[in-house]
Structure formats: structure tokens, C-alpha cells
Coordinates of C-alpha atoms and ligand atoms in Angstrom, one line a residue:
M1 CA 32.4 97.9 7.3
S2 CA 31.6 95.7 4.3
A3 CA 32.2 92.0 4.5
V4 CA 35.1 90.8 2.5
T5 CA 35.5 87.3 1.0
G6 CA 39.0 87.2 -0.3
G7 CA 41.3 84.2 0.2
F8 CA 43.6 84.0 3.2
G9 CA 46.6 81.7 3.1
P10 CA 50.4 81.3 2.9
L11 CA 52.0 84.0 0.8
L12 CA 52.9 82.6 -2.6
P13 CA 56.4 83.1 -4.0
E14 CA 55.1 85.2 -6.8
E15 CA 53.3 87.5 -4.3
R16 CA 56.5 88.4 -2.4
A17 CA 57.3 91.6 -4.3
D18 CA 53.7 92.8 -3.8
A19 CA 54.0 92.0 -0.1
A20 CA 57.3 93.9 0.1
T21 CA 55.5 96.9 -1.3
L22 CA 52.6 96.6 1.3
V23 CA 55.2 96.4 4.1
R24 CA 57.1 99.3 2.7
Q25 CA 53.9 101.4 2.6
G26 CA 52.9 100.2 6.0
F27 CA 56.1 100.6 7.9
G28 CA 58.6 102.3 5.6
I29 CA 60.7 99.2 5.6
P30 CA 63.1 98.9 2.6
R31 CA 63.1 95.8 0.4
E32 CA 66.4 94.5 1.7
Y33 CA 65.2 94.6 5.3
F34 CA 62.0 92.8 4.4
D35 CA 63.9 90.1 2.5
R36 CA 66.4 89.7 5.4
S37 CA 63.6 89.3 7.9
V38 CA 61.7 86.8 5.8
E39 CA 64.9 84.8 5.3
L40 CA 65.6 84.9 9.1
F41 CA 62.2 83.8 10.1
G42 CA 61.7 81.5 7.1
P43 CA 59.4 82.2 4.1
G44 CA 56.7 80.0 5.7
V45 CA 55.9 82.8 8.2
M46 CA 54.3 85.1 5.6
R47 CA 50.5 85.1 5.1
G48 CA 48.5 86.9 2.4
L49 CA 45.0 88.0 1.9
R50 CA 43.6 88.3 -1.6
A51 CA 40.7 90.5 -2.7
G52 CA 37.4 88.8 -3.3
P53 CA 35.0 89.5 -6.2
E54 CA 33.6 92.5 -4.3
A55 CA 36.7 94.6 -5.0
G56 CA 36.9 94.4 -8.7
R57 CA 40.5 93.0 -8.4
A58 CA 39.6 89.5 -7.3
G59 CA 42.6 87.3 -6.5
Q60 CA 45.1 90.2 -6.0
L61 CA 47.1 90.6 -2.8
V62 CA 45.5 93.3 -0.6
G63 CA 47.1 92.4 2.8
C64 CA 49.9 90.5 4.3
A65 CA 51.3 89.6 7.8
A66 CA 54.0 87.5 9.4
V67 CA 53.1 84.9 12.0
W68 CA 55.4 82.4 13.7
P69 CA 55.1 80.0 16.6
M70 CA 57.0 80.9 19.8
E71 CA 56.9 80.1 23.5
Q72 CA 56.0 82.9 25.9
W73 CA 56.7 82.4 29.5
F74 CA 54.2 83.1 32.3
G75 CA 54.6 82.0 35.9
G76 CA 57.8 80.1 35.2
R77 CA 56.3 78.0 32.4
P78 CA 56.3 78.2 28.6
V79 CA 53.0 78.8 26.9
P80 CA 52.6 78.0 23.2
S81 CA 52.0 81.3 21.6
C82 CA 52.4 83.0 18.2
G83 CA 54.0 86.2 17.3
V84 CA 52.4 88.5 14.7
A85 CA 54.1 91.3 12.9
A86 CA 54.1 93.3 9.6
V87 CA 50.3 93.5 9.4
A88 CA 49.8 95.7 6.3
V89 CA 46.9 96.4 4.0
D90 CA 47.2 98.1 0.6
P91 CA 46.8 101.8 1.2
A92 CA 44.3 101.9 -1.6
E93 CA 42.1 99.3 0.1
R94 CA 42.2 100.3 3.8
G95 CA 39.0 100.7 5.8
R96 CA 37.1 98.0 3.9
G97 CA 37.6 95.2 6.4
Y98 CA 40.7 93.5 4.9
G99 CA 42.9 94.1 8.0
S100 CA 40.2 92.5 10.2
A101 CA 39.8 89.6 7.7
L102 CA 43.5 89.0 7.6
M103 CA 43.8 89.0 11.4
R104 CA 40.9 86.6 11.8
G105 CA 42.4 84.3 9.2
L106 CA 45.7 84.1 11.0
L107 CA 44.3 83.8 14.5
E108 CA 42.0 80.9 13.4
E109 CA 45.0 79.2 11.8
A110 CA 47.2 79.7 14.9
R111 CA 44.6 78.4 17.2
A112 CA 44.0 75.3 15.1
G113 CA 47.8 74.8 15.0
G114 CA 48.0 74.6 18.8
A115 CA 48.8 78.2 19.9
A116 CA 47.1 79.2 23.1
L117 CA 48.2 82.9 22.9
S118 CA 49.1 85.4 20.3
A119 CA 51.2 88.6 20.9
L120 CA 51.8 91.7 18.9
Y121 CA 52.9 95.3 19.0
P122 CA 50.0 97.4 17.8
A123 CA 50.3 100.5 15.6
T124 CA 46.6 101.0 16.0
L125 CA 44.4 99.6 18.8
R126 CA 40.8 99.4 17.6
L127 CA 41.6 96.8 14.9
Y128 CA 43.0 94.4 17.5
T129 CA 40.9 95.1 20.6
R130 CA 37.8 94.3 18.5
L131 CA 39.4 91.0 17.7
G132 CA 39.8 90.1 21.4
F133 CA 43.4 91.3 22.1
G134 CA 44.0 93.0 25.5
R135 CA 46.9 94.9 26.9
G136 CA 49.5 92.3 27.7
G137 CA 52.6 94.0 29.0
V138 CA 55.2 96.6 28.3
S139 CA 58.6 97.3 26.8
F140 CA 60.6 100.3 28.1
D141 CA 63.2 102.3 26.3
W142 CA 65.5 103.4 29.2
S143 CA 68.4 105.8 28.9
A144 CA 70.9 107.4 31.2
P145 CA 74.1 109.5 31.1
P146 CA 76.9 106.9 31.6
A147 CA 78.1 108.7 34.7
A148 CA 74.7 108.0 36.3
L149 CA 75.4 104.3 36.1
S150 CA 78.9 104.5 37.6
A151 CA 78.9 102.8 41.0
G152 CA 82.6 103.1 41.8
P153 CA 85.4 100.7 40.9
P154 CA 84.3 97.4 39.3
P155 CA 84.0 94.5 41.7
G156 CA 87.3 92.7 42.2
D157 CA 85.7 89.3 42.2
G158 CA 84.2 89.6 38.7
W159 CA 85.3 89.4 35.0
I160 CA 84.1 90.7 31.7
R161 CA 85.0 88.9 28.4
R162 CA 84.1 89.6 24.8
T163 CA 82.2 86.6 23.5
D164 CA 81.7 85.2 20.0
A165 CA 77.9 85.5 19.7
S166 CA 77.6 83.8 16.3
D167 CA 76.2 80.9 18.3
A168 CA 73.6 82.3 20.7
S169 CA 73.2 79.1 22.6
E170 CA 75.4 80.3 25.6
L171 CA 73.4 83.5 25.7
A172 CA 70.2 81.6 25.5
A173 CA 71.2 79.4 28.4
L174 CA 71.8 82.5 30.5
R175 CA 68.6 84.2 29.4
R176 CA 66.6 81.1 30.4
S177 CA 66.8 82.2 34.1
L178 CA 65.1 85.4 33.1
L179 CA 62.4 83.5 31.2
T180 CA 61.6 81.4 34.3
T181 CA 61.6 84.3 36.8
T182 CA 59.6 87.0 35.0
N183 CA 56.5 87.2 32.9
G184 CA 55.9 87.8 29.2
L185 CA 59.4 87.0 27.8
V186 CA 59.6 84.9 24.7
E187 CA 62.0 82.1 23.9
R188 CA 63.8 83.6 20.9
N189 CA 64.1 81.8 17.6
E190 CA 66.9 82.6 15.2
G191 CA 65.1 85.6 13.8
L192 CA 64.4 87.1 17.2
W193 CA 68.1 86.5 18.2
S194 CA 69.2 88.2 15.1
F195 CA 66.9 91.2 15.7
A196 CA 68.2 91.4 19.3
L197 CA 71.9 91.2 18.6
C198 CA 72.0 92.9 15.1
P199 CA 69.6 95.8 15.4
D200 CA 69.3 97.4 11.9
G201 CA 71.5 94.6 10.5
V202 CA 74.7 95.8 12.3
P203 CA 76.2 93.1 14.6
S204 CA 76.7 94.2 18.2
D205 CA 79.6 93.1 20.3
V206 CA 78.7 90.8 23.1
Y207 CA 80.4 90.8 26.5
T208 CA 79.8 88.1 29.1
L209 CA 80.0 89.0 32.8
G210 CA 80.6 86.7 35.6
G211 CA 82.4 85.5 38.7
A212 CA 84.3 82.4 40.0
G213 CA 81.2 80.3 39.5
G214 CA 80.8 81.2 35.8
P215 CA 78.9 83.6 33.7
E216 CA 76.1 85.6 35.4
G217 CA 74.9 87.7 32.4
Y218 CA 75.8 89.5 29.3
V219 CA 75.7 92.9 27.6
A220 CA 75.5 93.4 23.8
V221 CA 76.5 96.8 22.6
A222 CA 76.3 98.4 19.2
P223 CA 79.2 100.5 18.1
P224 CA 78.9 104.0 19.8
A225 CA 77.5 106.6 17.3
D226 CA 76.4 110.2 17.6
R227 CA 77.5 110.3 21.2
K228 CA 75.1 107.5 22.0
L229 CA 75.7 103.9 23.1
N230 CA 72.9 101.5 22.3
V231 CA 72.8 98.4 24.5
A232 CA 71.2 96.0 22.0
D233 CA 70.5 93.3 24.5
L234 CA 71.1 92.8 28.2
C235 CA 70.8 90.0 30.8
L236 CA 71.9 90.6 34.3
L237 CA 71.3 87.7 36.7
S238 CA 73.1 88.8 39.9
S239 CA 74.0 92.0 41.7
R240 CA 77.7 91.4 40.7
A241 CA 76.6 91.2 37.0
V242 CA 74.7 94.5 37.5
R243 CA 77.8 96.2 39.1
L244 CA 80.0 94.8 36.3
A245 CA 77.6 96.2 33.7
Q246 CA 77.5 99.6 35.5
G247 CA 81.3 99.9 35.4
F248 CA 81.4 98.6 31.8
L249 CA 78.8 101.2 30.5
A250 CA 80.2 104.0 32.6
G251 CA 83.6 103.4 30.9
Y252 CA 82.1 104.9 27.7
R253 CA 81.5 108.3 29.5
A254 CA 84.2 110.1 27.5
Q255 CA 82.7 108.9 24.2
V256 CA 78.9 109.2 24.7
D257 CA 76.4 111.4 26.4
R258 CA 73.7 108.7 26.9
V259 CA 73.4 105.0 27.1
T260 CA 70.1 103.5 25.9
W261 CA 68.7 100.0 26.6
R262 CA 65.4 98.1 26.6
G263 CA 63.9 96.6 29.7
G264 CA 61.0 96.1 32.0
P265 CA 59.6 98.2 34.8
D266 CA 61.9 96.5 37.3
D267 CA 65.0 96.9 35.2
P268 CA 68.2 96.0 37.3
L269 CA 70.2 99.0 35.9
V270 CA 67.4 101.3 36.8
L271 CA 66.9 99.8 40.3
L272 CA 70.6 100.0 41.2
A273 CA 71.4 103.3 39.5
P274 CA 73.5 105.2 42.1
E275 CA 72.7 108.7 40.6
R276 CA 69.8 110.6 39.1
G277 CA 69.5 110.9 35.3
V278 CA 67.9 107.6 34.3
R279 CA 64.9 108.2 32.1
A280 CA 62.1 106.2 30.5
D281 CA 62.2 107.6 27.0
A282 CA 59.3 105.4 25.8
C283 CA 57.0 102.7 27.1
D284 CA 55.3 100.6 24.4
E285 CA 52.5 98.3 25.3
W286 CA 52.2 94.9 23.6
L287 CA 48.9 93.1 23.2
L288 CA 47.9 89.6 24.0
R289 CA 45.1 87.4 22.6
I290 CA 44.0 84.3 24.4
L291 CA 43.3 81.9 21.6
D292 CA 42.6 78.7 23.5
L293 CA 41.3 79.6 27.0
P294 CA 41.8 76.2 28.8
R295 CA 45.2 75.6 27.2
A296 CA 46.4 79.1 28.0
L297 CA 45.3 78.8 31.7
E298 CA 46.6 75.3 32.1
S299 CA 50.0 75.9 30.5
R300 CA 51.2 78.8 32.6
G301 CA 52.5 78.6 36.1
Y302 CA 51.0 80.2 39.2
P303 CA 52.5 81.4 42.5
P304 CA 53.3 78.5 44.8
G305 CA 51.1 78.2 47.9
V306 CA 48.0 79.8 46.2
A307 CA 45.0 77.4 45.9
G308 CA 41.4 77.9 45.3
E309 CA 38.6 78.0 42.7
L310 CA 37.2 80.7 40.5
I311 CA 34.4 80.7 38.0
L312 CA 35.3 82.7 34.9
E313 CA 32.4 83.9 32.8
V314 CA 34.0 84.9 29.5
S315 CA 32.7 86.4 26.3
D316 CA 34.7 85.9 23.1
A317 CA 33.0 87.0 19.8
L318 CA 35.6 85.3 17.6
F319 CA 36.0 81.9 19.2
P320 CA 32.8 80.5 20.7
E321 CA 34.9 77.8 22.4
N322 CA 36.3 80.4 24.7
S323 CA 32.8 81.8 25.6
G324 CA 30.8 80.6 28.6
S325 CA 31.6 79.6 32.1
F326 CA 34.8 77.8 33.2
R327 CA 35.8 76.5 36.6
L328 CA 39.4 77.4 37.2
R329 CA 41.0 75.4 40.0
L330 CA 44.5 76.2 41.3
S331 CA 46.8 74.1 43.4
E332 CA 50.5 73.6 43.7
G333 CA 51.3 76.2 41.0
R334 CA 49.2 74.6 38.3
A335 CA 45.7 75.2 37.0
S336 CA 42.9 72.9 35.8
V337 CA 40.1 74.3 33.8
R338 CA 36.7 72.7 33.3
P339 CA 34.0 74.2 31.0
L340 CA 30.6 74.3 32.7
R341 CA 27.7 73.1 30.7
R342 CA 24.8 75.4 30.1
A343 CA 21.6 74.4 32.0
P344 CA 18.8 73.2 29.7
N345 CA 16.9 76.5 30.1
G346 CA 20.0 78.3 28.8
A347 CA 19.9 81.0 31.4
E348 CA 21.5 79.5 34.5
K349 CA 24.9 77.8 34.4
A350 CA 24.8 74.2 35.5
G351 CA 27.3 73.5 38.2
V352 CA 27.7 77.0 39.6
K353 CA 27.2 76.9 43.4
P354 CA 25.8 79.9 45.3
D355 CA 29.0 80.5 47.2
D356 CA 31.3 80.2 44.1
A357 CA 33.6 83.1 43.4
V358 CA 32.5 84.4 40.0
L359 CA 34.3 86.8 37.7
S360 CA 32.8 88.1 34.4
L361 CA 35.0 89.6 31.7
S362 CA 35.7 89.7 28.0
I363 CA 38.5 87.6 26.5
G364 CA 40.5 90.8 26.0
A365 CA 40.3 91.8 29.7
L366 CA 41.2 88.2 30.6
A367 CA 44.4 88.6 28.6
S368 CA 45.4 91.6 30.8
L369 CA 44.6 89.7 34.0
Y370 CA 46.3 86.5 32.7
S371 CA 49.6 88.2 31.9
G372 CA 49.6 90.0 35.2
H373 CA 49.7 93.4 33.4
K374 CA 46.5 94.6 35.1
G375 CA 45.1 93.4 38.3
P376 CA 41.4 92.5 38.9
H377 CA 40.8 95.5 41.1
V378 CA 41.7 98.1 38.5
L379 CA 39.9 96.1 35.8
R380 CA 36.8 96.2 37.9
Q381 CA 37.2 99.8 38.7
V382 CA 37.2 100.7 35.0
G383 CA 34.3 98.4 34.2
L384 CA 36.3 95.7 32.3
L385 CA 35.5 93.0 34.9
R386 CA 32.6 92.2 37.2
G387 CA 32.9 90.2 40.4
G388 CA 32.5 90.3 44.2
E389 CA 35.2 91.1 46.7
D390 CA 36.1 87.4 47.3
A391 CA 36.4 86.6 43.7
V392 CA 38.5 89.7 43.0
A393 CA 40.8 89.1 45.9
L394 CA 41.3 85.5 44.8
A395 CA 42.0 86.5 41.2
A396 CA 44.6 89.0 42.5
R397 CA 46.4 86.1 44.2
F398 CA 46.1 83.7 41.3
F399 CA 47.7 86.1 38.8
S400 CA 50.2 87.9 41.0
G401 CA 53.8 88.0 40.0
P402 CA 56.4 90.1 38.3
A403 CA 55.0 92.8 35.9
P404 CA 55.1 91.3 32.3
W405 CA 57.6 92.8 29.9
M406 CA 59.5 91.9 26.8
P407 CA 62.4 93.6 25.2
D408 CA 61.9 92.1 21.7
R409 CA 60.0 94.3 19.3
F410 CA 58.4 92.7 16.2
Ligands
COA501 C1 46.2 98.9 10.3 C2 45.7 98.4 9.0 C3 46.4 97.0 8.8 C4 44.2 98.2 9.0 O1 43.8 97.6 7.8 P1 42.3 97.9 7.2 O2 42.0 97.0 6.1 O3 42.2 99.3 7.0 O4 41.5 97.5 8.5 P2 39.9 97.3 8.6 O5 39.2 97.9 7.4 O6 39.6 95.9 8.9 O7 39.6 98.2 9.9 C5 39.6 97.8 11.2 C6 39.8 98.9 12.2 O8 41.2 99.3 12.0 C7 41.2 100.7 12.2 N1 41.9 101.3 11.1 C8 41.6 101.2 9.8 N2 42.4 101.9 9.0 C9 43.2 102.5 9.9 C10 44.3 103.4 9.7 N3 44.7 103.8 8.4 N4 44.9 103.8 10.7 C11 44.6 103.5 11.9 N5 43.6 102.6 12.2 C12 42.9 102.2 11.1 C13 39.9 101.3 12.4 O9 39.7 101.5 13.7 C14 39.0 100.1 11.9 O10 37.9 100.1 12.7 P3 36.6 101.0 12.3 O11 35.9 100.3 11.2 O12 35.8 101.0 13.6 O13 37.0 102.4 11.9 C15 46.1 99.3 7.8 O14 45.6 100.6 8.1 C16 47.6 99.4 7.6 O15 48.2 98.7 6.8 N6 48.3 100.3 8.2 C17 49.7 100.6 8.1 C18 50.5 99.5 8.8 C19 50.1 99.3 10.2 O16 50.0 100.2 11.0 N7 49.9 98.0 10.6 C20 49.5 97.6 11.9 C21 50.8 97.2 12.6 S1 50.5 96.4 14.1

């Protein structure tokens, strides 16, 4: 791949139409949808890459992407992250290194701006894994015939009310319990809320579910169409909320053949489905990039009651600051990370004791371990991690927790 020298930076207003064309060619997204997304996330999210003199069209836009700051929750704590979407290179210029240059530009900028992580949904893997992304978690498309969700009469001690969702703050307050008890979910900004509640630009109707103590969840449903009911967004915080949602969705059984929704591997509607017929129609994997290793490890939470020390030997071709040996110390649900100096001879690491538990892995494999998406045993089995029994067992305890997932697609 030839080295490219074009300029990376914020998308200029006069480049917007060209960027819309790149995104149309990359994703089939019409101009109106592109404009709506840019307005929702703010024009400041767009970045552009211009060709350098090597291309014979110096200064012209050859690639674009969207990047925005967000908090992603791991172990009950928010970690400063950045979302990346709409990565597109001019079809006439693909395969020349522009996609990689664009990604490098935005990862460097995000890291310098304080992001410890970056997350994206990949359309192609090689581009991103070479830049240090690892598999971070999943997003399931579930579906079921409504009758498969019916668990008898709705609970008598609960209520369902249609809610005005023009202000998402009440929903955000409910959703916060999910953020703190699972892994991988992102705190939504206005753009992500709009994507969640108005898929394809059509507003869904939101129903809050609860009991005497107040709301315990919500269901947002798009208008039924083509004998399908699409649950645009879902948050069920109690067994009563699940039973209310089951009854609510089963109530559509005369109108639709299937109900669809997004969720994680341990989805409450799936876990409590009383009848067969629930299906995983798709499982997308999202990728995670650790941009700032100490910050990422120190920001997330860890299981209470797990304590100990691991030496992480990490390789990162893009950010040398993440490469080398780090002492990761865990106690009371928090981590501290100390880089270990290289010994003067350059070979041995100063400060590593003979009985230290040492794990060696790439920054991409560390992302899978960090999120909890892949455990150290399987990473070692496939050659993505090296370490002795004690180190692997300790890492399994450090990074245990709910399987990471995220319903938001961007
Ligand atoms: C994916 C895309 C951004 C890559 O841009 P690019 O300038 O061609 O990327 P690079 O030249 O830096 O290539 C980097 C790697 O990407 C992969 N790649 C390149 N073009 C690709 C394509 N058309 N399809 C799939 N993968 C591709 C290759 O694996 C390449 O590695 P290689 O050199 O070992 O073959 C570009 O193909 C594109 O705009 N695709 C359509 C939109 C899209 O899918 N975006 C990604 C959304 S997450």
C-alpha cells in the first residue's frame, strides 16, 4: 500500500456535498438522511481527508468519517470513548491507503482529546484490526411470533402508559440502571436517542411500564407494517416490566406475524419467553480500540472482591505509549496502572519479579479481554494471548462480568 500524505481535519462546509456523495457511495444513504444525521450529531462530528500531491488531485476530498465523544460503560463506570461511523473513501481511490490514513488521523485526534476508547461497527475487518481494534461485543437482532411472548394475563399490579418521548430524559434516567449493570452500553447523545426512537426518521410510540413504586422500564414501538412489529428501543428493569412487555407485545398477535427487537445475549424477553419461536436473526460484532491504555483500565469498574496484580506486556503499532509492560493492580473495584521502565539493556523489564503473573497480548486482543467479550482462556487457546495458568486465571476474574452488548448501531 502506498503512503498517502493528504490532509486530515474537520470537514469544511464547502466539502459537505462531496462528503454526502462519498457516504452515498459507501452506504447507499440518501442525502436527506446524511443531512439529518449531521444536524443531529452536529456538523463538528465530520472529518475529511484530502488527497496529497501523489494522487494528481491534491487537496480534493477523498475520504470522510464521523466521530463524536461518548461515554461507554464497563464494570459499572463510564469510560471516555468516541464513536466512529460513516467511514467512506471515494470508490475511485480505494485500496491506496486513504481509509487507513483517515482512521489514523481520527484515532490520534480522539486520543489527544481525552478518549480512552473508540468503538465502531465494521463493514470490513482488516482495515480496523490492523489499526489495533479488537472484537468488543455484540448486538443481536431478535425476533419472535407475538404468541411466543405471551405469558398469560398481564400482571394485576402493573401499568402501561403512553409517554411523550420528545424529552428523552425520563427514558435516559431509566436506562441508566442498564448502563451500570451491564457492559458496553453507551450513554446516548441527542443523535443516538433520535436514531433509537426514530429509526429511519419515523417516530416510534413510547410506552412506560411500571408498578406502585414508579416506572420500571419502557418499550418504544414503530407503527406495525408488513405484518411485523419493530420494537425500536427497550428497557426492562424488573420481572414485572418483562411480564408487562410480554403482554403488551403479544397484544399485537392479530396484526403481526413477528416482533423484532435489538438486545444482548442475555435479553430479558428471550430469557423469559414462555414458548418456542424466539430467534436470533443476526448478531453483529462491534469493535473496540483502546486508545489510552492506563486511562481505559483505570476508568472502568471491576468486580467487587477481586484483588491482585497482573503484568500486561502489550504491543501497539500505532500508539507507542500503549506499548511495553504495565503493572495492573486491582482492589475494591478499581484499577491502578503503572508503566514499567525498560531496563538499561533494553531486554529485561525493570521491576518485573520472577513470581509476577504476566500476560502478553496485542492492543486488539486486550480490547476483547477488557470489554469482557472474550476471556483469557480462549484468547490463549487461539494464540492471541500468552500467559501462565495463574495469570490467565487472575485475568479471568479481573474482567469477568456480563457479556458486553449495545443496541445502538452507528
Ligand atoms: C472500507 C474503506 C473505507 C477502505 O478504504 P481504502 O482507502 O480502500 O482503505 P485502505 O486502502 O487503507 O485499505 C486498508 C484495508 O482495507 C481493506 N479494504 C480496502 N478496500 C476494501 C474494500 N473495497 N472492501 C473491503 N475491504 C477493503 C483491505 O483489507 C485493506 O487492506 P490490504 O491493503 O491488506 O488489502 C472503503 O473501501 C469504503 O469506503 N468502503 C465502503 C464503505 C465502508 O464499508 N466503510 C466502512 C464502514 S465501517
